[in-house]
mmCIF file of C-alpha atoms in Angstrom:
data_model
loop_
_atom_site.group_PDB
_atom_site.id
_atom_site.type_symbol
_atom_site.label_atom_id
_atom_site.label_comp_id
_atom_site.label_asym_id
_atom_site.label_seq_id
_atom_site.Cartn_x
_atom_site.Cartn_y
_atom_site.Cartn_z
ATOM 1 C CA MET A 32 -15.958 -85.117 100.290
ATOM 2 C CA LEU A 33 -15.571 -81.682 102.921
ATOM 3 C CA ALA A 34 -18.416 -82.885 104.621
ATOM 4 C CA TYR A 35 -17.542 -86.098 105.588
ATOM 5 C CA ALA A 36 -13.541 -85.190 106.074
ATOM 6 C CA HIS A 37 -14.933 -82.788 109.056
ATOM 7 C CA GLU A 38 -17.479 -84.925 110.430
ATOM 8 C CA ASN A 39 -15.005 -88.238 110.753
ATOM 9 C CA ASP A 40 -11.625 -85.928 111.146
ATOM 10 C CA VAL A 41 -9.535 -86.972 108.311
ATOM 11 C CA GLU A 42 -6.269 -85.370 108.502
ATOM 12 C CA PRO A 43 -5.075 -86.068 105.100
ATOM 13 C CA PHE A 44 -7.661 -83.521 103.688
ATOM 14 C CA LEU A 45 -5.820 -80.806 105.162
ATOM 15 C CA GLU A 46 -4.058 -79.517 102.365
ATOM 16 C CA PRO A 47 -7.265 -79.776 99.678
ATOM 17 C CA ALA A 48 -9.326 -77.898 102.174
ATOM 18 C CA ALA A 49 -6.932 -75.374 102.446
ATOM 19 C CA HIS A 50 -6.535 -74.979 99.045
ATOM 20 C CA LEU A 51 -9.961 -74.797 98.375
ATOM 21 C CA LEU A 52 -10.417 -72.300 101.389
ATOM 22 C CA ALA A 53 -7.840 -69.949 99.101
ATOM 23 C CA ALA A 54 -10.027 -70.536 95.648
ATOM 24 C CA LEU A 55 -13.526 -70.115 97.476
ATOM 25 C CA LEU A 56 -12.075 -66.453 98.915
ATOM 26 C CA ASN A 57 -9.928 -65.554 95.421
ATOM 27 C CA ASP A 58 -13.902 -66.061 93.280
ATOM 28 C CA VAL A 59 -16.057 -65.013 96.145
ATOM 29 C CA GLY A 60 -16.098 -61.060 96.209
ATOM 30 C CA ALA A 61 -17.361 -61.271 92.465
ATOM 31 C CA TRP A 62 -20.374 -63.444 93.607
ATOM 32 C CA GLN A 63 -21.945 -61.696 96.648
ATOM 33 C CA PRO A 64 -25.442 -63.140 97.331
ATOM 34 C CA ASP A 65 -28.008 -61.109 96.820
ATOM 35 C CA GLY A 66 -30.844 -63.182 97.300
ATOM 36 C CA SER A 67 -32.771 -63.042 93.839
ATOM 37 C CA GLY A 68 -31.295 -64.886 90.475
ATOM 38 C CA ALA A 69 -28.636 -66.847 89.669
ATOM 39 C CA GLN A 70 -25.811 -64.833 90.736
ATOM 40 C CA GLY A 71 -27.403 -64.974 94.368
ATOM 41 C CA ARG A 72 -27.983 -69.054 94.225
ATOM 42 C CA VAL A 73 -24.342 -69.207 93.257
ATOM 43 C CA GLY A 74 -23.326 -66.317 95.847
ATOM 44 C CA ARG A 75 -25.034 -68.706 98.324
ATOM 45 C CA GLN A 76 -23.238 -71.857 97.263
ATOM 46 C CA VAL A 77 -20.112 -70.065 97.458
ATOM 47 C CA ASP A 78 -20.923 -69.075 101.006
ATOM 48 C CA TRP A 79 -22.296 -72.723 102.407
ATOM 49 C CA HIS A 80 -18.948 -74.421 100.444
ATOM 50 C CA LEU A 81 -16.710 -71.838 101.945
ATOM 51 C CA ALA A 82 -18.515 -72.311 105.642
ATOM 52 C CA CYS A 83 -17.779 -76.170 104.935
ATOM 53 C CA ALA A 84 -13.772 -75.286 104.235
ATOM 54 C CA THR A 85 -13.580 -73.085 107.157
ATOM 55 C CA LEU A 86 -15.091 -75.070 109.311
ATOM 56 C CA PHE A 87 -13.024 -78.502 108.423
ATOM 57 C CA VAL A 88 -9.575 -76.697 108.921
ATOM 58 C CA VAL A 89 -10.429 -75.232 111.830
ATOM 59 C CA LYS A 90 -12.192 -78.302 113.335
ATOM 60 C CA ILE A 91 -8.922 -80.596 112.897
ATOM 61 C CA SER A 92 -6.323 -77.748 113.635
ATOM 62 C CA LEU A 93 -7.492 -75.689 116.854
ATOM 63 C CA PRO A 94 -10.009 -75.202 119.627
ATOM 64 C CA PRO A 95 -13.378 -72.932 118.432
ATOM 65 C CA THR A 96 -12.345 -71.045 121.690
ATOM 66 C CA ARG A 97 -9.433 -69.503 120.008
ATOM 67 C CA PHE A 98 -11.063 -67.593 117.452
ATOM 68 C CA PHE A 99 -12.794 -64.221 117.171
ATOM 69 C CA VAL A 100 -15.700 -64.312 114.904
ATOM 70 C CA PRO A 101 -17.045 -60.769 113.487
ATOM 71 C CA SER A 102 -20.475 -59.742 113.410
ATOM 72 C CA GLY A 103 -20.919 -59.659 109.531
ATOM 73 C CA PRO A 104 -23.528 -61.667 107.691
ATOM 74 C CA SER A 105 -21.236 -63.250 105.214
ATOM 75 C CA GLU A 106 -19.577 -66.335 105.722
ATOM 76 C CA SER A 107 -16.437 -65.513 103.750
ATOM 77 C CA GLN A 108 -16.383 -62.529 106.789
ATOM 78 C CA LYS A 109 -16.587 -64.909 109.566
ATOM 79 C CA ALA A 110 -13.690 -66.921 108.618
ATOM 80 C CA VAL A 111 -11.528 -63.813 109.140
ATOM 81 C CA GLY A 112 -11.724 -65.405 112.906
ATOM 82 C CA ALA A 113 -9.737 -68.519 111.508
ATOM 83 C CA LEU A 114 -6.848 -65.936 110.705
ATOM 84 C CA PRO A 115 -4.570 -67.417 113.637
ATOM 85 C CA LEU A 116 -4.817 -70.949 112.430
ATOM 86 C CA LEU A 117 -4.062 -69.710 108.862
ATOM 87 C CA LEU A 118 -0.817 -68.030 110.280
ATOM 88 C CA GLU A 119 0.103 -71.000 111.959
ATOM 89 C CA LEU A 120 -0.750 -73.530 109.039
ATOM 90 C CA ALA A 121 1.500 -70.901 106.929
ATOM 91 C CA GLY A 122 4.206 -71.966 109.326
ATOM 92 C CA GLY A 123 4.066 -75.069 109.095
ATOM 93 C CA ALA A 124 6.099 -78.054 108.180
ATOM 94 C CA GLU A 125 3.890 -78.786 104.938
ATOM 95 C CA SER A 126 5.106 -75.915 102.085
ATOM 96 C CA GLU A 127 2.050 -76.639 100.102
ATOM 97 C CA VAL A 128 -0.167 -76.108 102.838
ATOM 98 C CA ALA A 129 1.939 -73.497 104.141
ATOM 99 C CA VAL A 130 1.678 -71.496 100.895
ATOM 100 C CA ALA A 131 -2.269 -72.001 100.231
ATOM 101 C CA ALA A 132 -2.492 -70.613 104.131
ATOM 102 C CA ALA A 133 -0.710 -67.686 103.102
ATOM 103 C CA HIS A 134 -3.147 -67.145 100.269
ATOM 104 C CA GLY A 135 -6.259 -67.385 102.146
ATOM 105 C CA ALA A 136 -5.029 -64.930 104.613
ATOM 106 C CA LEU A 137 -4.442 -62.391 101.650
ATOM 107 C CA LYS A 138 -7.585 -62.820 99.987
ATOM 108 C CA LEU A 139 -9.258 -62.424 103.322
ATOM 109 C CA LEU A 140 -7.540 -59.584 103.689
ATOM 110 C CA HIS A 141 -8.519 -57.958 100.269
ATOM 111 C CA LEU A 142 -11.991 -59.162 100.996
ATOM 112 C CA HIS A 143 -12.392 -57.727 104.562
ATOM 113 C CA PRO A 144 -9.732 -55.174 104.850
ATOM 114 C CA GLY A 145 -10.848 -53.892 108.176
ATOM 115 C CA ASP A 146 -11.878 -57.133 109.940
ATOM 116 C CA THR A 147 -8.559 -58.611 108.891
ATOM 117 C CA ALA A 148 -6.367 -55.369 110.538
ATOM 118 C CA GLY A 149 -8.240 -55.853 113.686
ATOM 119 C CA VAL A 150 -7.440 -59.551 114.214
ATOM 120 C CA LEU A 151 -3.846 -59.264 112.969
ATOM 121 C CA GLY A 152 -3.729 -55.982 115.778
ATOM 122 C CA SER A 153 -3.556 -59.014 118.304
ATOM 123 C CA ARG A 154 -0.490 -59.950 120.024
ATOM 124 C CA GLU A 155 -0.824 -63.236 119.255
ATOM 125 C CA CYS A 156 -1.090 -62.632 116.020
ATOM 126 C CA ALA A 157 1.815 -60.275 115.874
ATOM 127 C CA SER A 158 4.072 -63.114 117.344
ATOM 128 C CA LEU A 159 2.673 -65.787 114.824
ATOM 129 C CA MET A 160 4.251 -63.235 112.142
ATOM 130 C CA VAL A 161 7.363 -62.441 113.633
ATOM 131 C CA PRO A 162 9.113 -66.246 112.570
ATOM 132 C CA LEU A 163 6.989 -65.913 109.146
ATOM 133 C CA LEU A 164 8.811 -62.812 108.144
ATOM 134 C CA ASP A 165 12.222 -62.990 110.203
ATOM 135 C CA PRO A 166 14.721 -65.684 109.056
ATOM 136 C CA ALA A 167 16.598 -65.217 111.730
ATOM 137 C CA ALA A 168 13.660 -65.727 114.025
ATOM 138 C CA ALA A 169 12.541 -68.842 112.051
ATOM 139 C CA ALA A 170 16.003 -70.406 112.490
ATOM 140 C CA ALA A 171 15.897 -69.503 116.239
ATOM 141 C CA GLN A 172 12.510 -71.303 116.280
ATOM 142 C CA GLN A 173 14.083 -74.063 114.429
ATOM 143 C CA VAL A 174 16.442 -74.677 117.228
ATOM 144 C CA SER A 175 14.096 -73.967 119.900
ATOM 145 C CA ILE A 176 11.190 -76.265 118.862
ATOM 146 C CA GLY A 177 11.616 -77.953 115.781
ATOM 147 C CA GLY A 178 9.947 -75.399 113.554
ATOM 148 C CA PRO A 179 10.439 -76.125 109.850
ATOM 149 C CA GLY A 180 12.477 -72.470 108.871
ATOM 150 C CA TRP A 181 12.096 -69.928 106.830
ATOM 151 C CA ASN A 182 9.845 -70.192 103.914
ATOM 152 C CA ALA A 183 11.171 -67.922 100.705
ATOM 153 C CA ASP A 184 7.542 -68.545 98.882
ATOM 154 C CA VAL A 185 5.285 -67.388 102.331
ATOM 155 C CA ALA A 186 7.144 -64.495 103.283
ATOM 156 C CA PRO A 187 6.645 -61.982 100.502
ATOM 157 C CA LEU A 188 2.613 -63.113 100.906
ATOM 158 C CA MET A 189 2.730 -62.103 104.411
ATOM 159 C CA LEU A 190 4.668 -59.418 103.544
ATOM 160 C CA LEU A 191 1.967 -58.065 101.681
ATOM 161 C CA VAL A 192 -0.917 -59.322 104.029
ATOM 162 C CA LEU A 193 1.178 -57.187 106.789
ATOM 163 C CA ALA A 194 1.039 -54.417 104.581
ATOM 164 C CA GLY A 195 -2.508 -54.039 103.792
ATOM 165 C CA ALA A 196 -3.142 -54.519 107.129
ATOM 166 C CA ALA A 197 -1.419 -51.757 108.805
ATOM 167 C CA GLU A 198 -2.578 -49.589 106.002
ATOM 168 C CA ALA A 199 -6.166 -50.098 107.221
ATOM 169 C CA ARG A 200 -5.193 -50.272 110.809
ATOM 170 C CA PRO A 201 -2.259 -47.943 111.552
ATOM 171 C CA ALA A 202 -2.598 -48.764 115.006
ATOM 172 C CA LEU A 203 -1.204 -51.989 114.175
ATOM 173 C CA LEU A 204 2.917 -51.052 113.606
ATOM 174 C CA ARG A 205 2.041 -48.463 116.441
ATOM 175 C CA ASP A 206 1.118 -51.422 118.706
ATOM 176 C CA HIS A 207 3.338 -53.502 117.631
ATOM 177 C CA GLY A 208 6.497 -51.974 115.733
ATOM 178 C CA ASP A 209 8.714 -53.367 118.515
ATOM 179 C CA VAL A 210 8.686 -56.965 117.098
ATOM 180 C CA LEU A 211 7.116 -56.150 113.461
ATOM 181 C CA ARG A 212 9.685 -53.375 111.992
ATOM 182 C CA PRO A 213 12.566 -55.382 112.633
ATOM 183 C CA ALA A 214 11.260 -58.624 111.313
ATOM 184 C CA VAL A 215 9.784 -56.418 107.817
ATOM 185 C CA SER A 216 13.256 -54.793 107.559
ATOM 186 C CA ALA A 217 14.825 -58.494 107.759
ATOM 187 C CA CYS A 218 12.190 -59.705 105.499
ATOM 188 C CA LEU A 219 12.648 -57.363 102.632
ATOM 189 C CA GLU A 220 16.402 -57.368 103.221
ATOM 190 C CA ALA A 221 16.394 -61.359 102.606
ATOM 191 C CA ILE A 222 13.379 -61.050 99.635
ATOM 192 C CA GLY A 223 15.503 -57.976 97.909
ATOM 193 C CA ASP A 224 12.073 -57.524 96.015
ATOM 194 C CA PRO A 225 11.931 -53.545 94.885
ATOM 195 C CA GLY A 226 7.819 -53.727 94.719
ATOM 196 C CA LEU A 227 7.812 -54.555 98.254
ATOM 197 C CA ARG A 228 10.040 -52.435 99.170
ATOM 198 C CA ARG A 229 8.780 -49.114 97.893
ATOM 199 C CA ARG A 230 5.287 -50.454 99.197
ATOM 200 C CA TRP A 231 6.382 -50.845 102.653
ATOM 201 C CA ALA A 232 9.060 -47.269 102.573
ATOM 202 C CA PRO A 233 6.156 -45.285 103.828
ATOM 203 C CA LEU A 234 5.108 -47.882 106.464
ATOM 204 C CA LEU A 235 8.427 -48.497 107.784
ATOM 205 C CA ARG A 236 9.021 -44.775 108.600
ATOM 206 C CA PRO A 237 8.948 -43.423 112.358
ATOM 207 C CA SER A 238 5.131 -41.864 112.814
#
């Protein structure tokens, strides 16, 4: 189904592709291809399907030149290059797609924290993160370009993504703290989750 949708640019399959991507990323860590036995075969199948899902989402959404592709051998690692796309989808009007994309970004962080943090450390990704976190920034974007507004289901996932990336790459907050720290503080205030506050407390301290 995904191969057909990918070849024919069938946009209604965007949501199931996003959900499939998140689901496969959730399982791929337990089934790494080892080149032998049943686990190796299952691992290769997971990587193949993950490649199809990732290519499909990228194909119908943004030009491929937008993406950085890490040099690692696994398809899950190559999918890290689609993080800017996942952030854009997380800020989209379709709530189901937005949440699935946010889950996909979080699962990529769990699988490949260093590569994920490296991509999230770009100025482009920092700018994409701000309206996903800050309700005021989302409202301003909604007024200026007709954005969907702040998504209370996406924001906690983005806090987890950014926290993990900042822990893996401390330079991220040093490089982009001027825009990310206020957005994180506003998001924590809006959500009011004690666990997220504790997670972020050491990260928000002046370095």
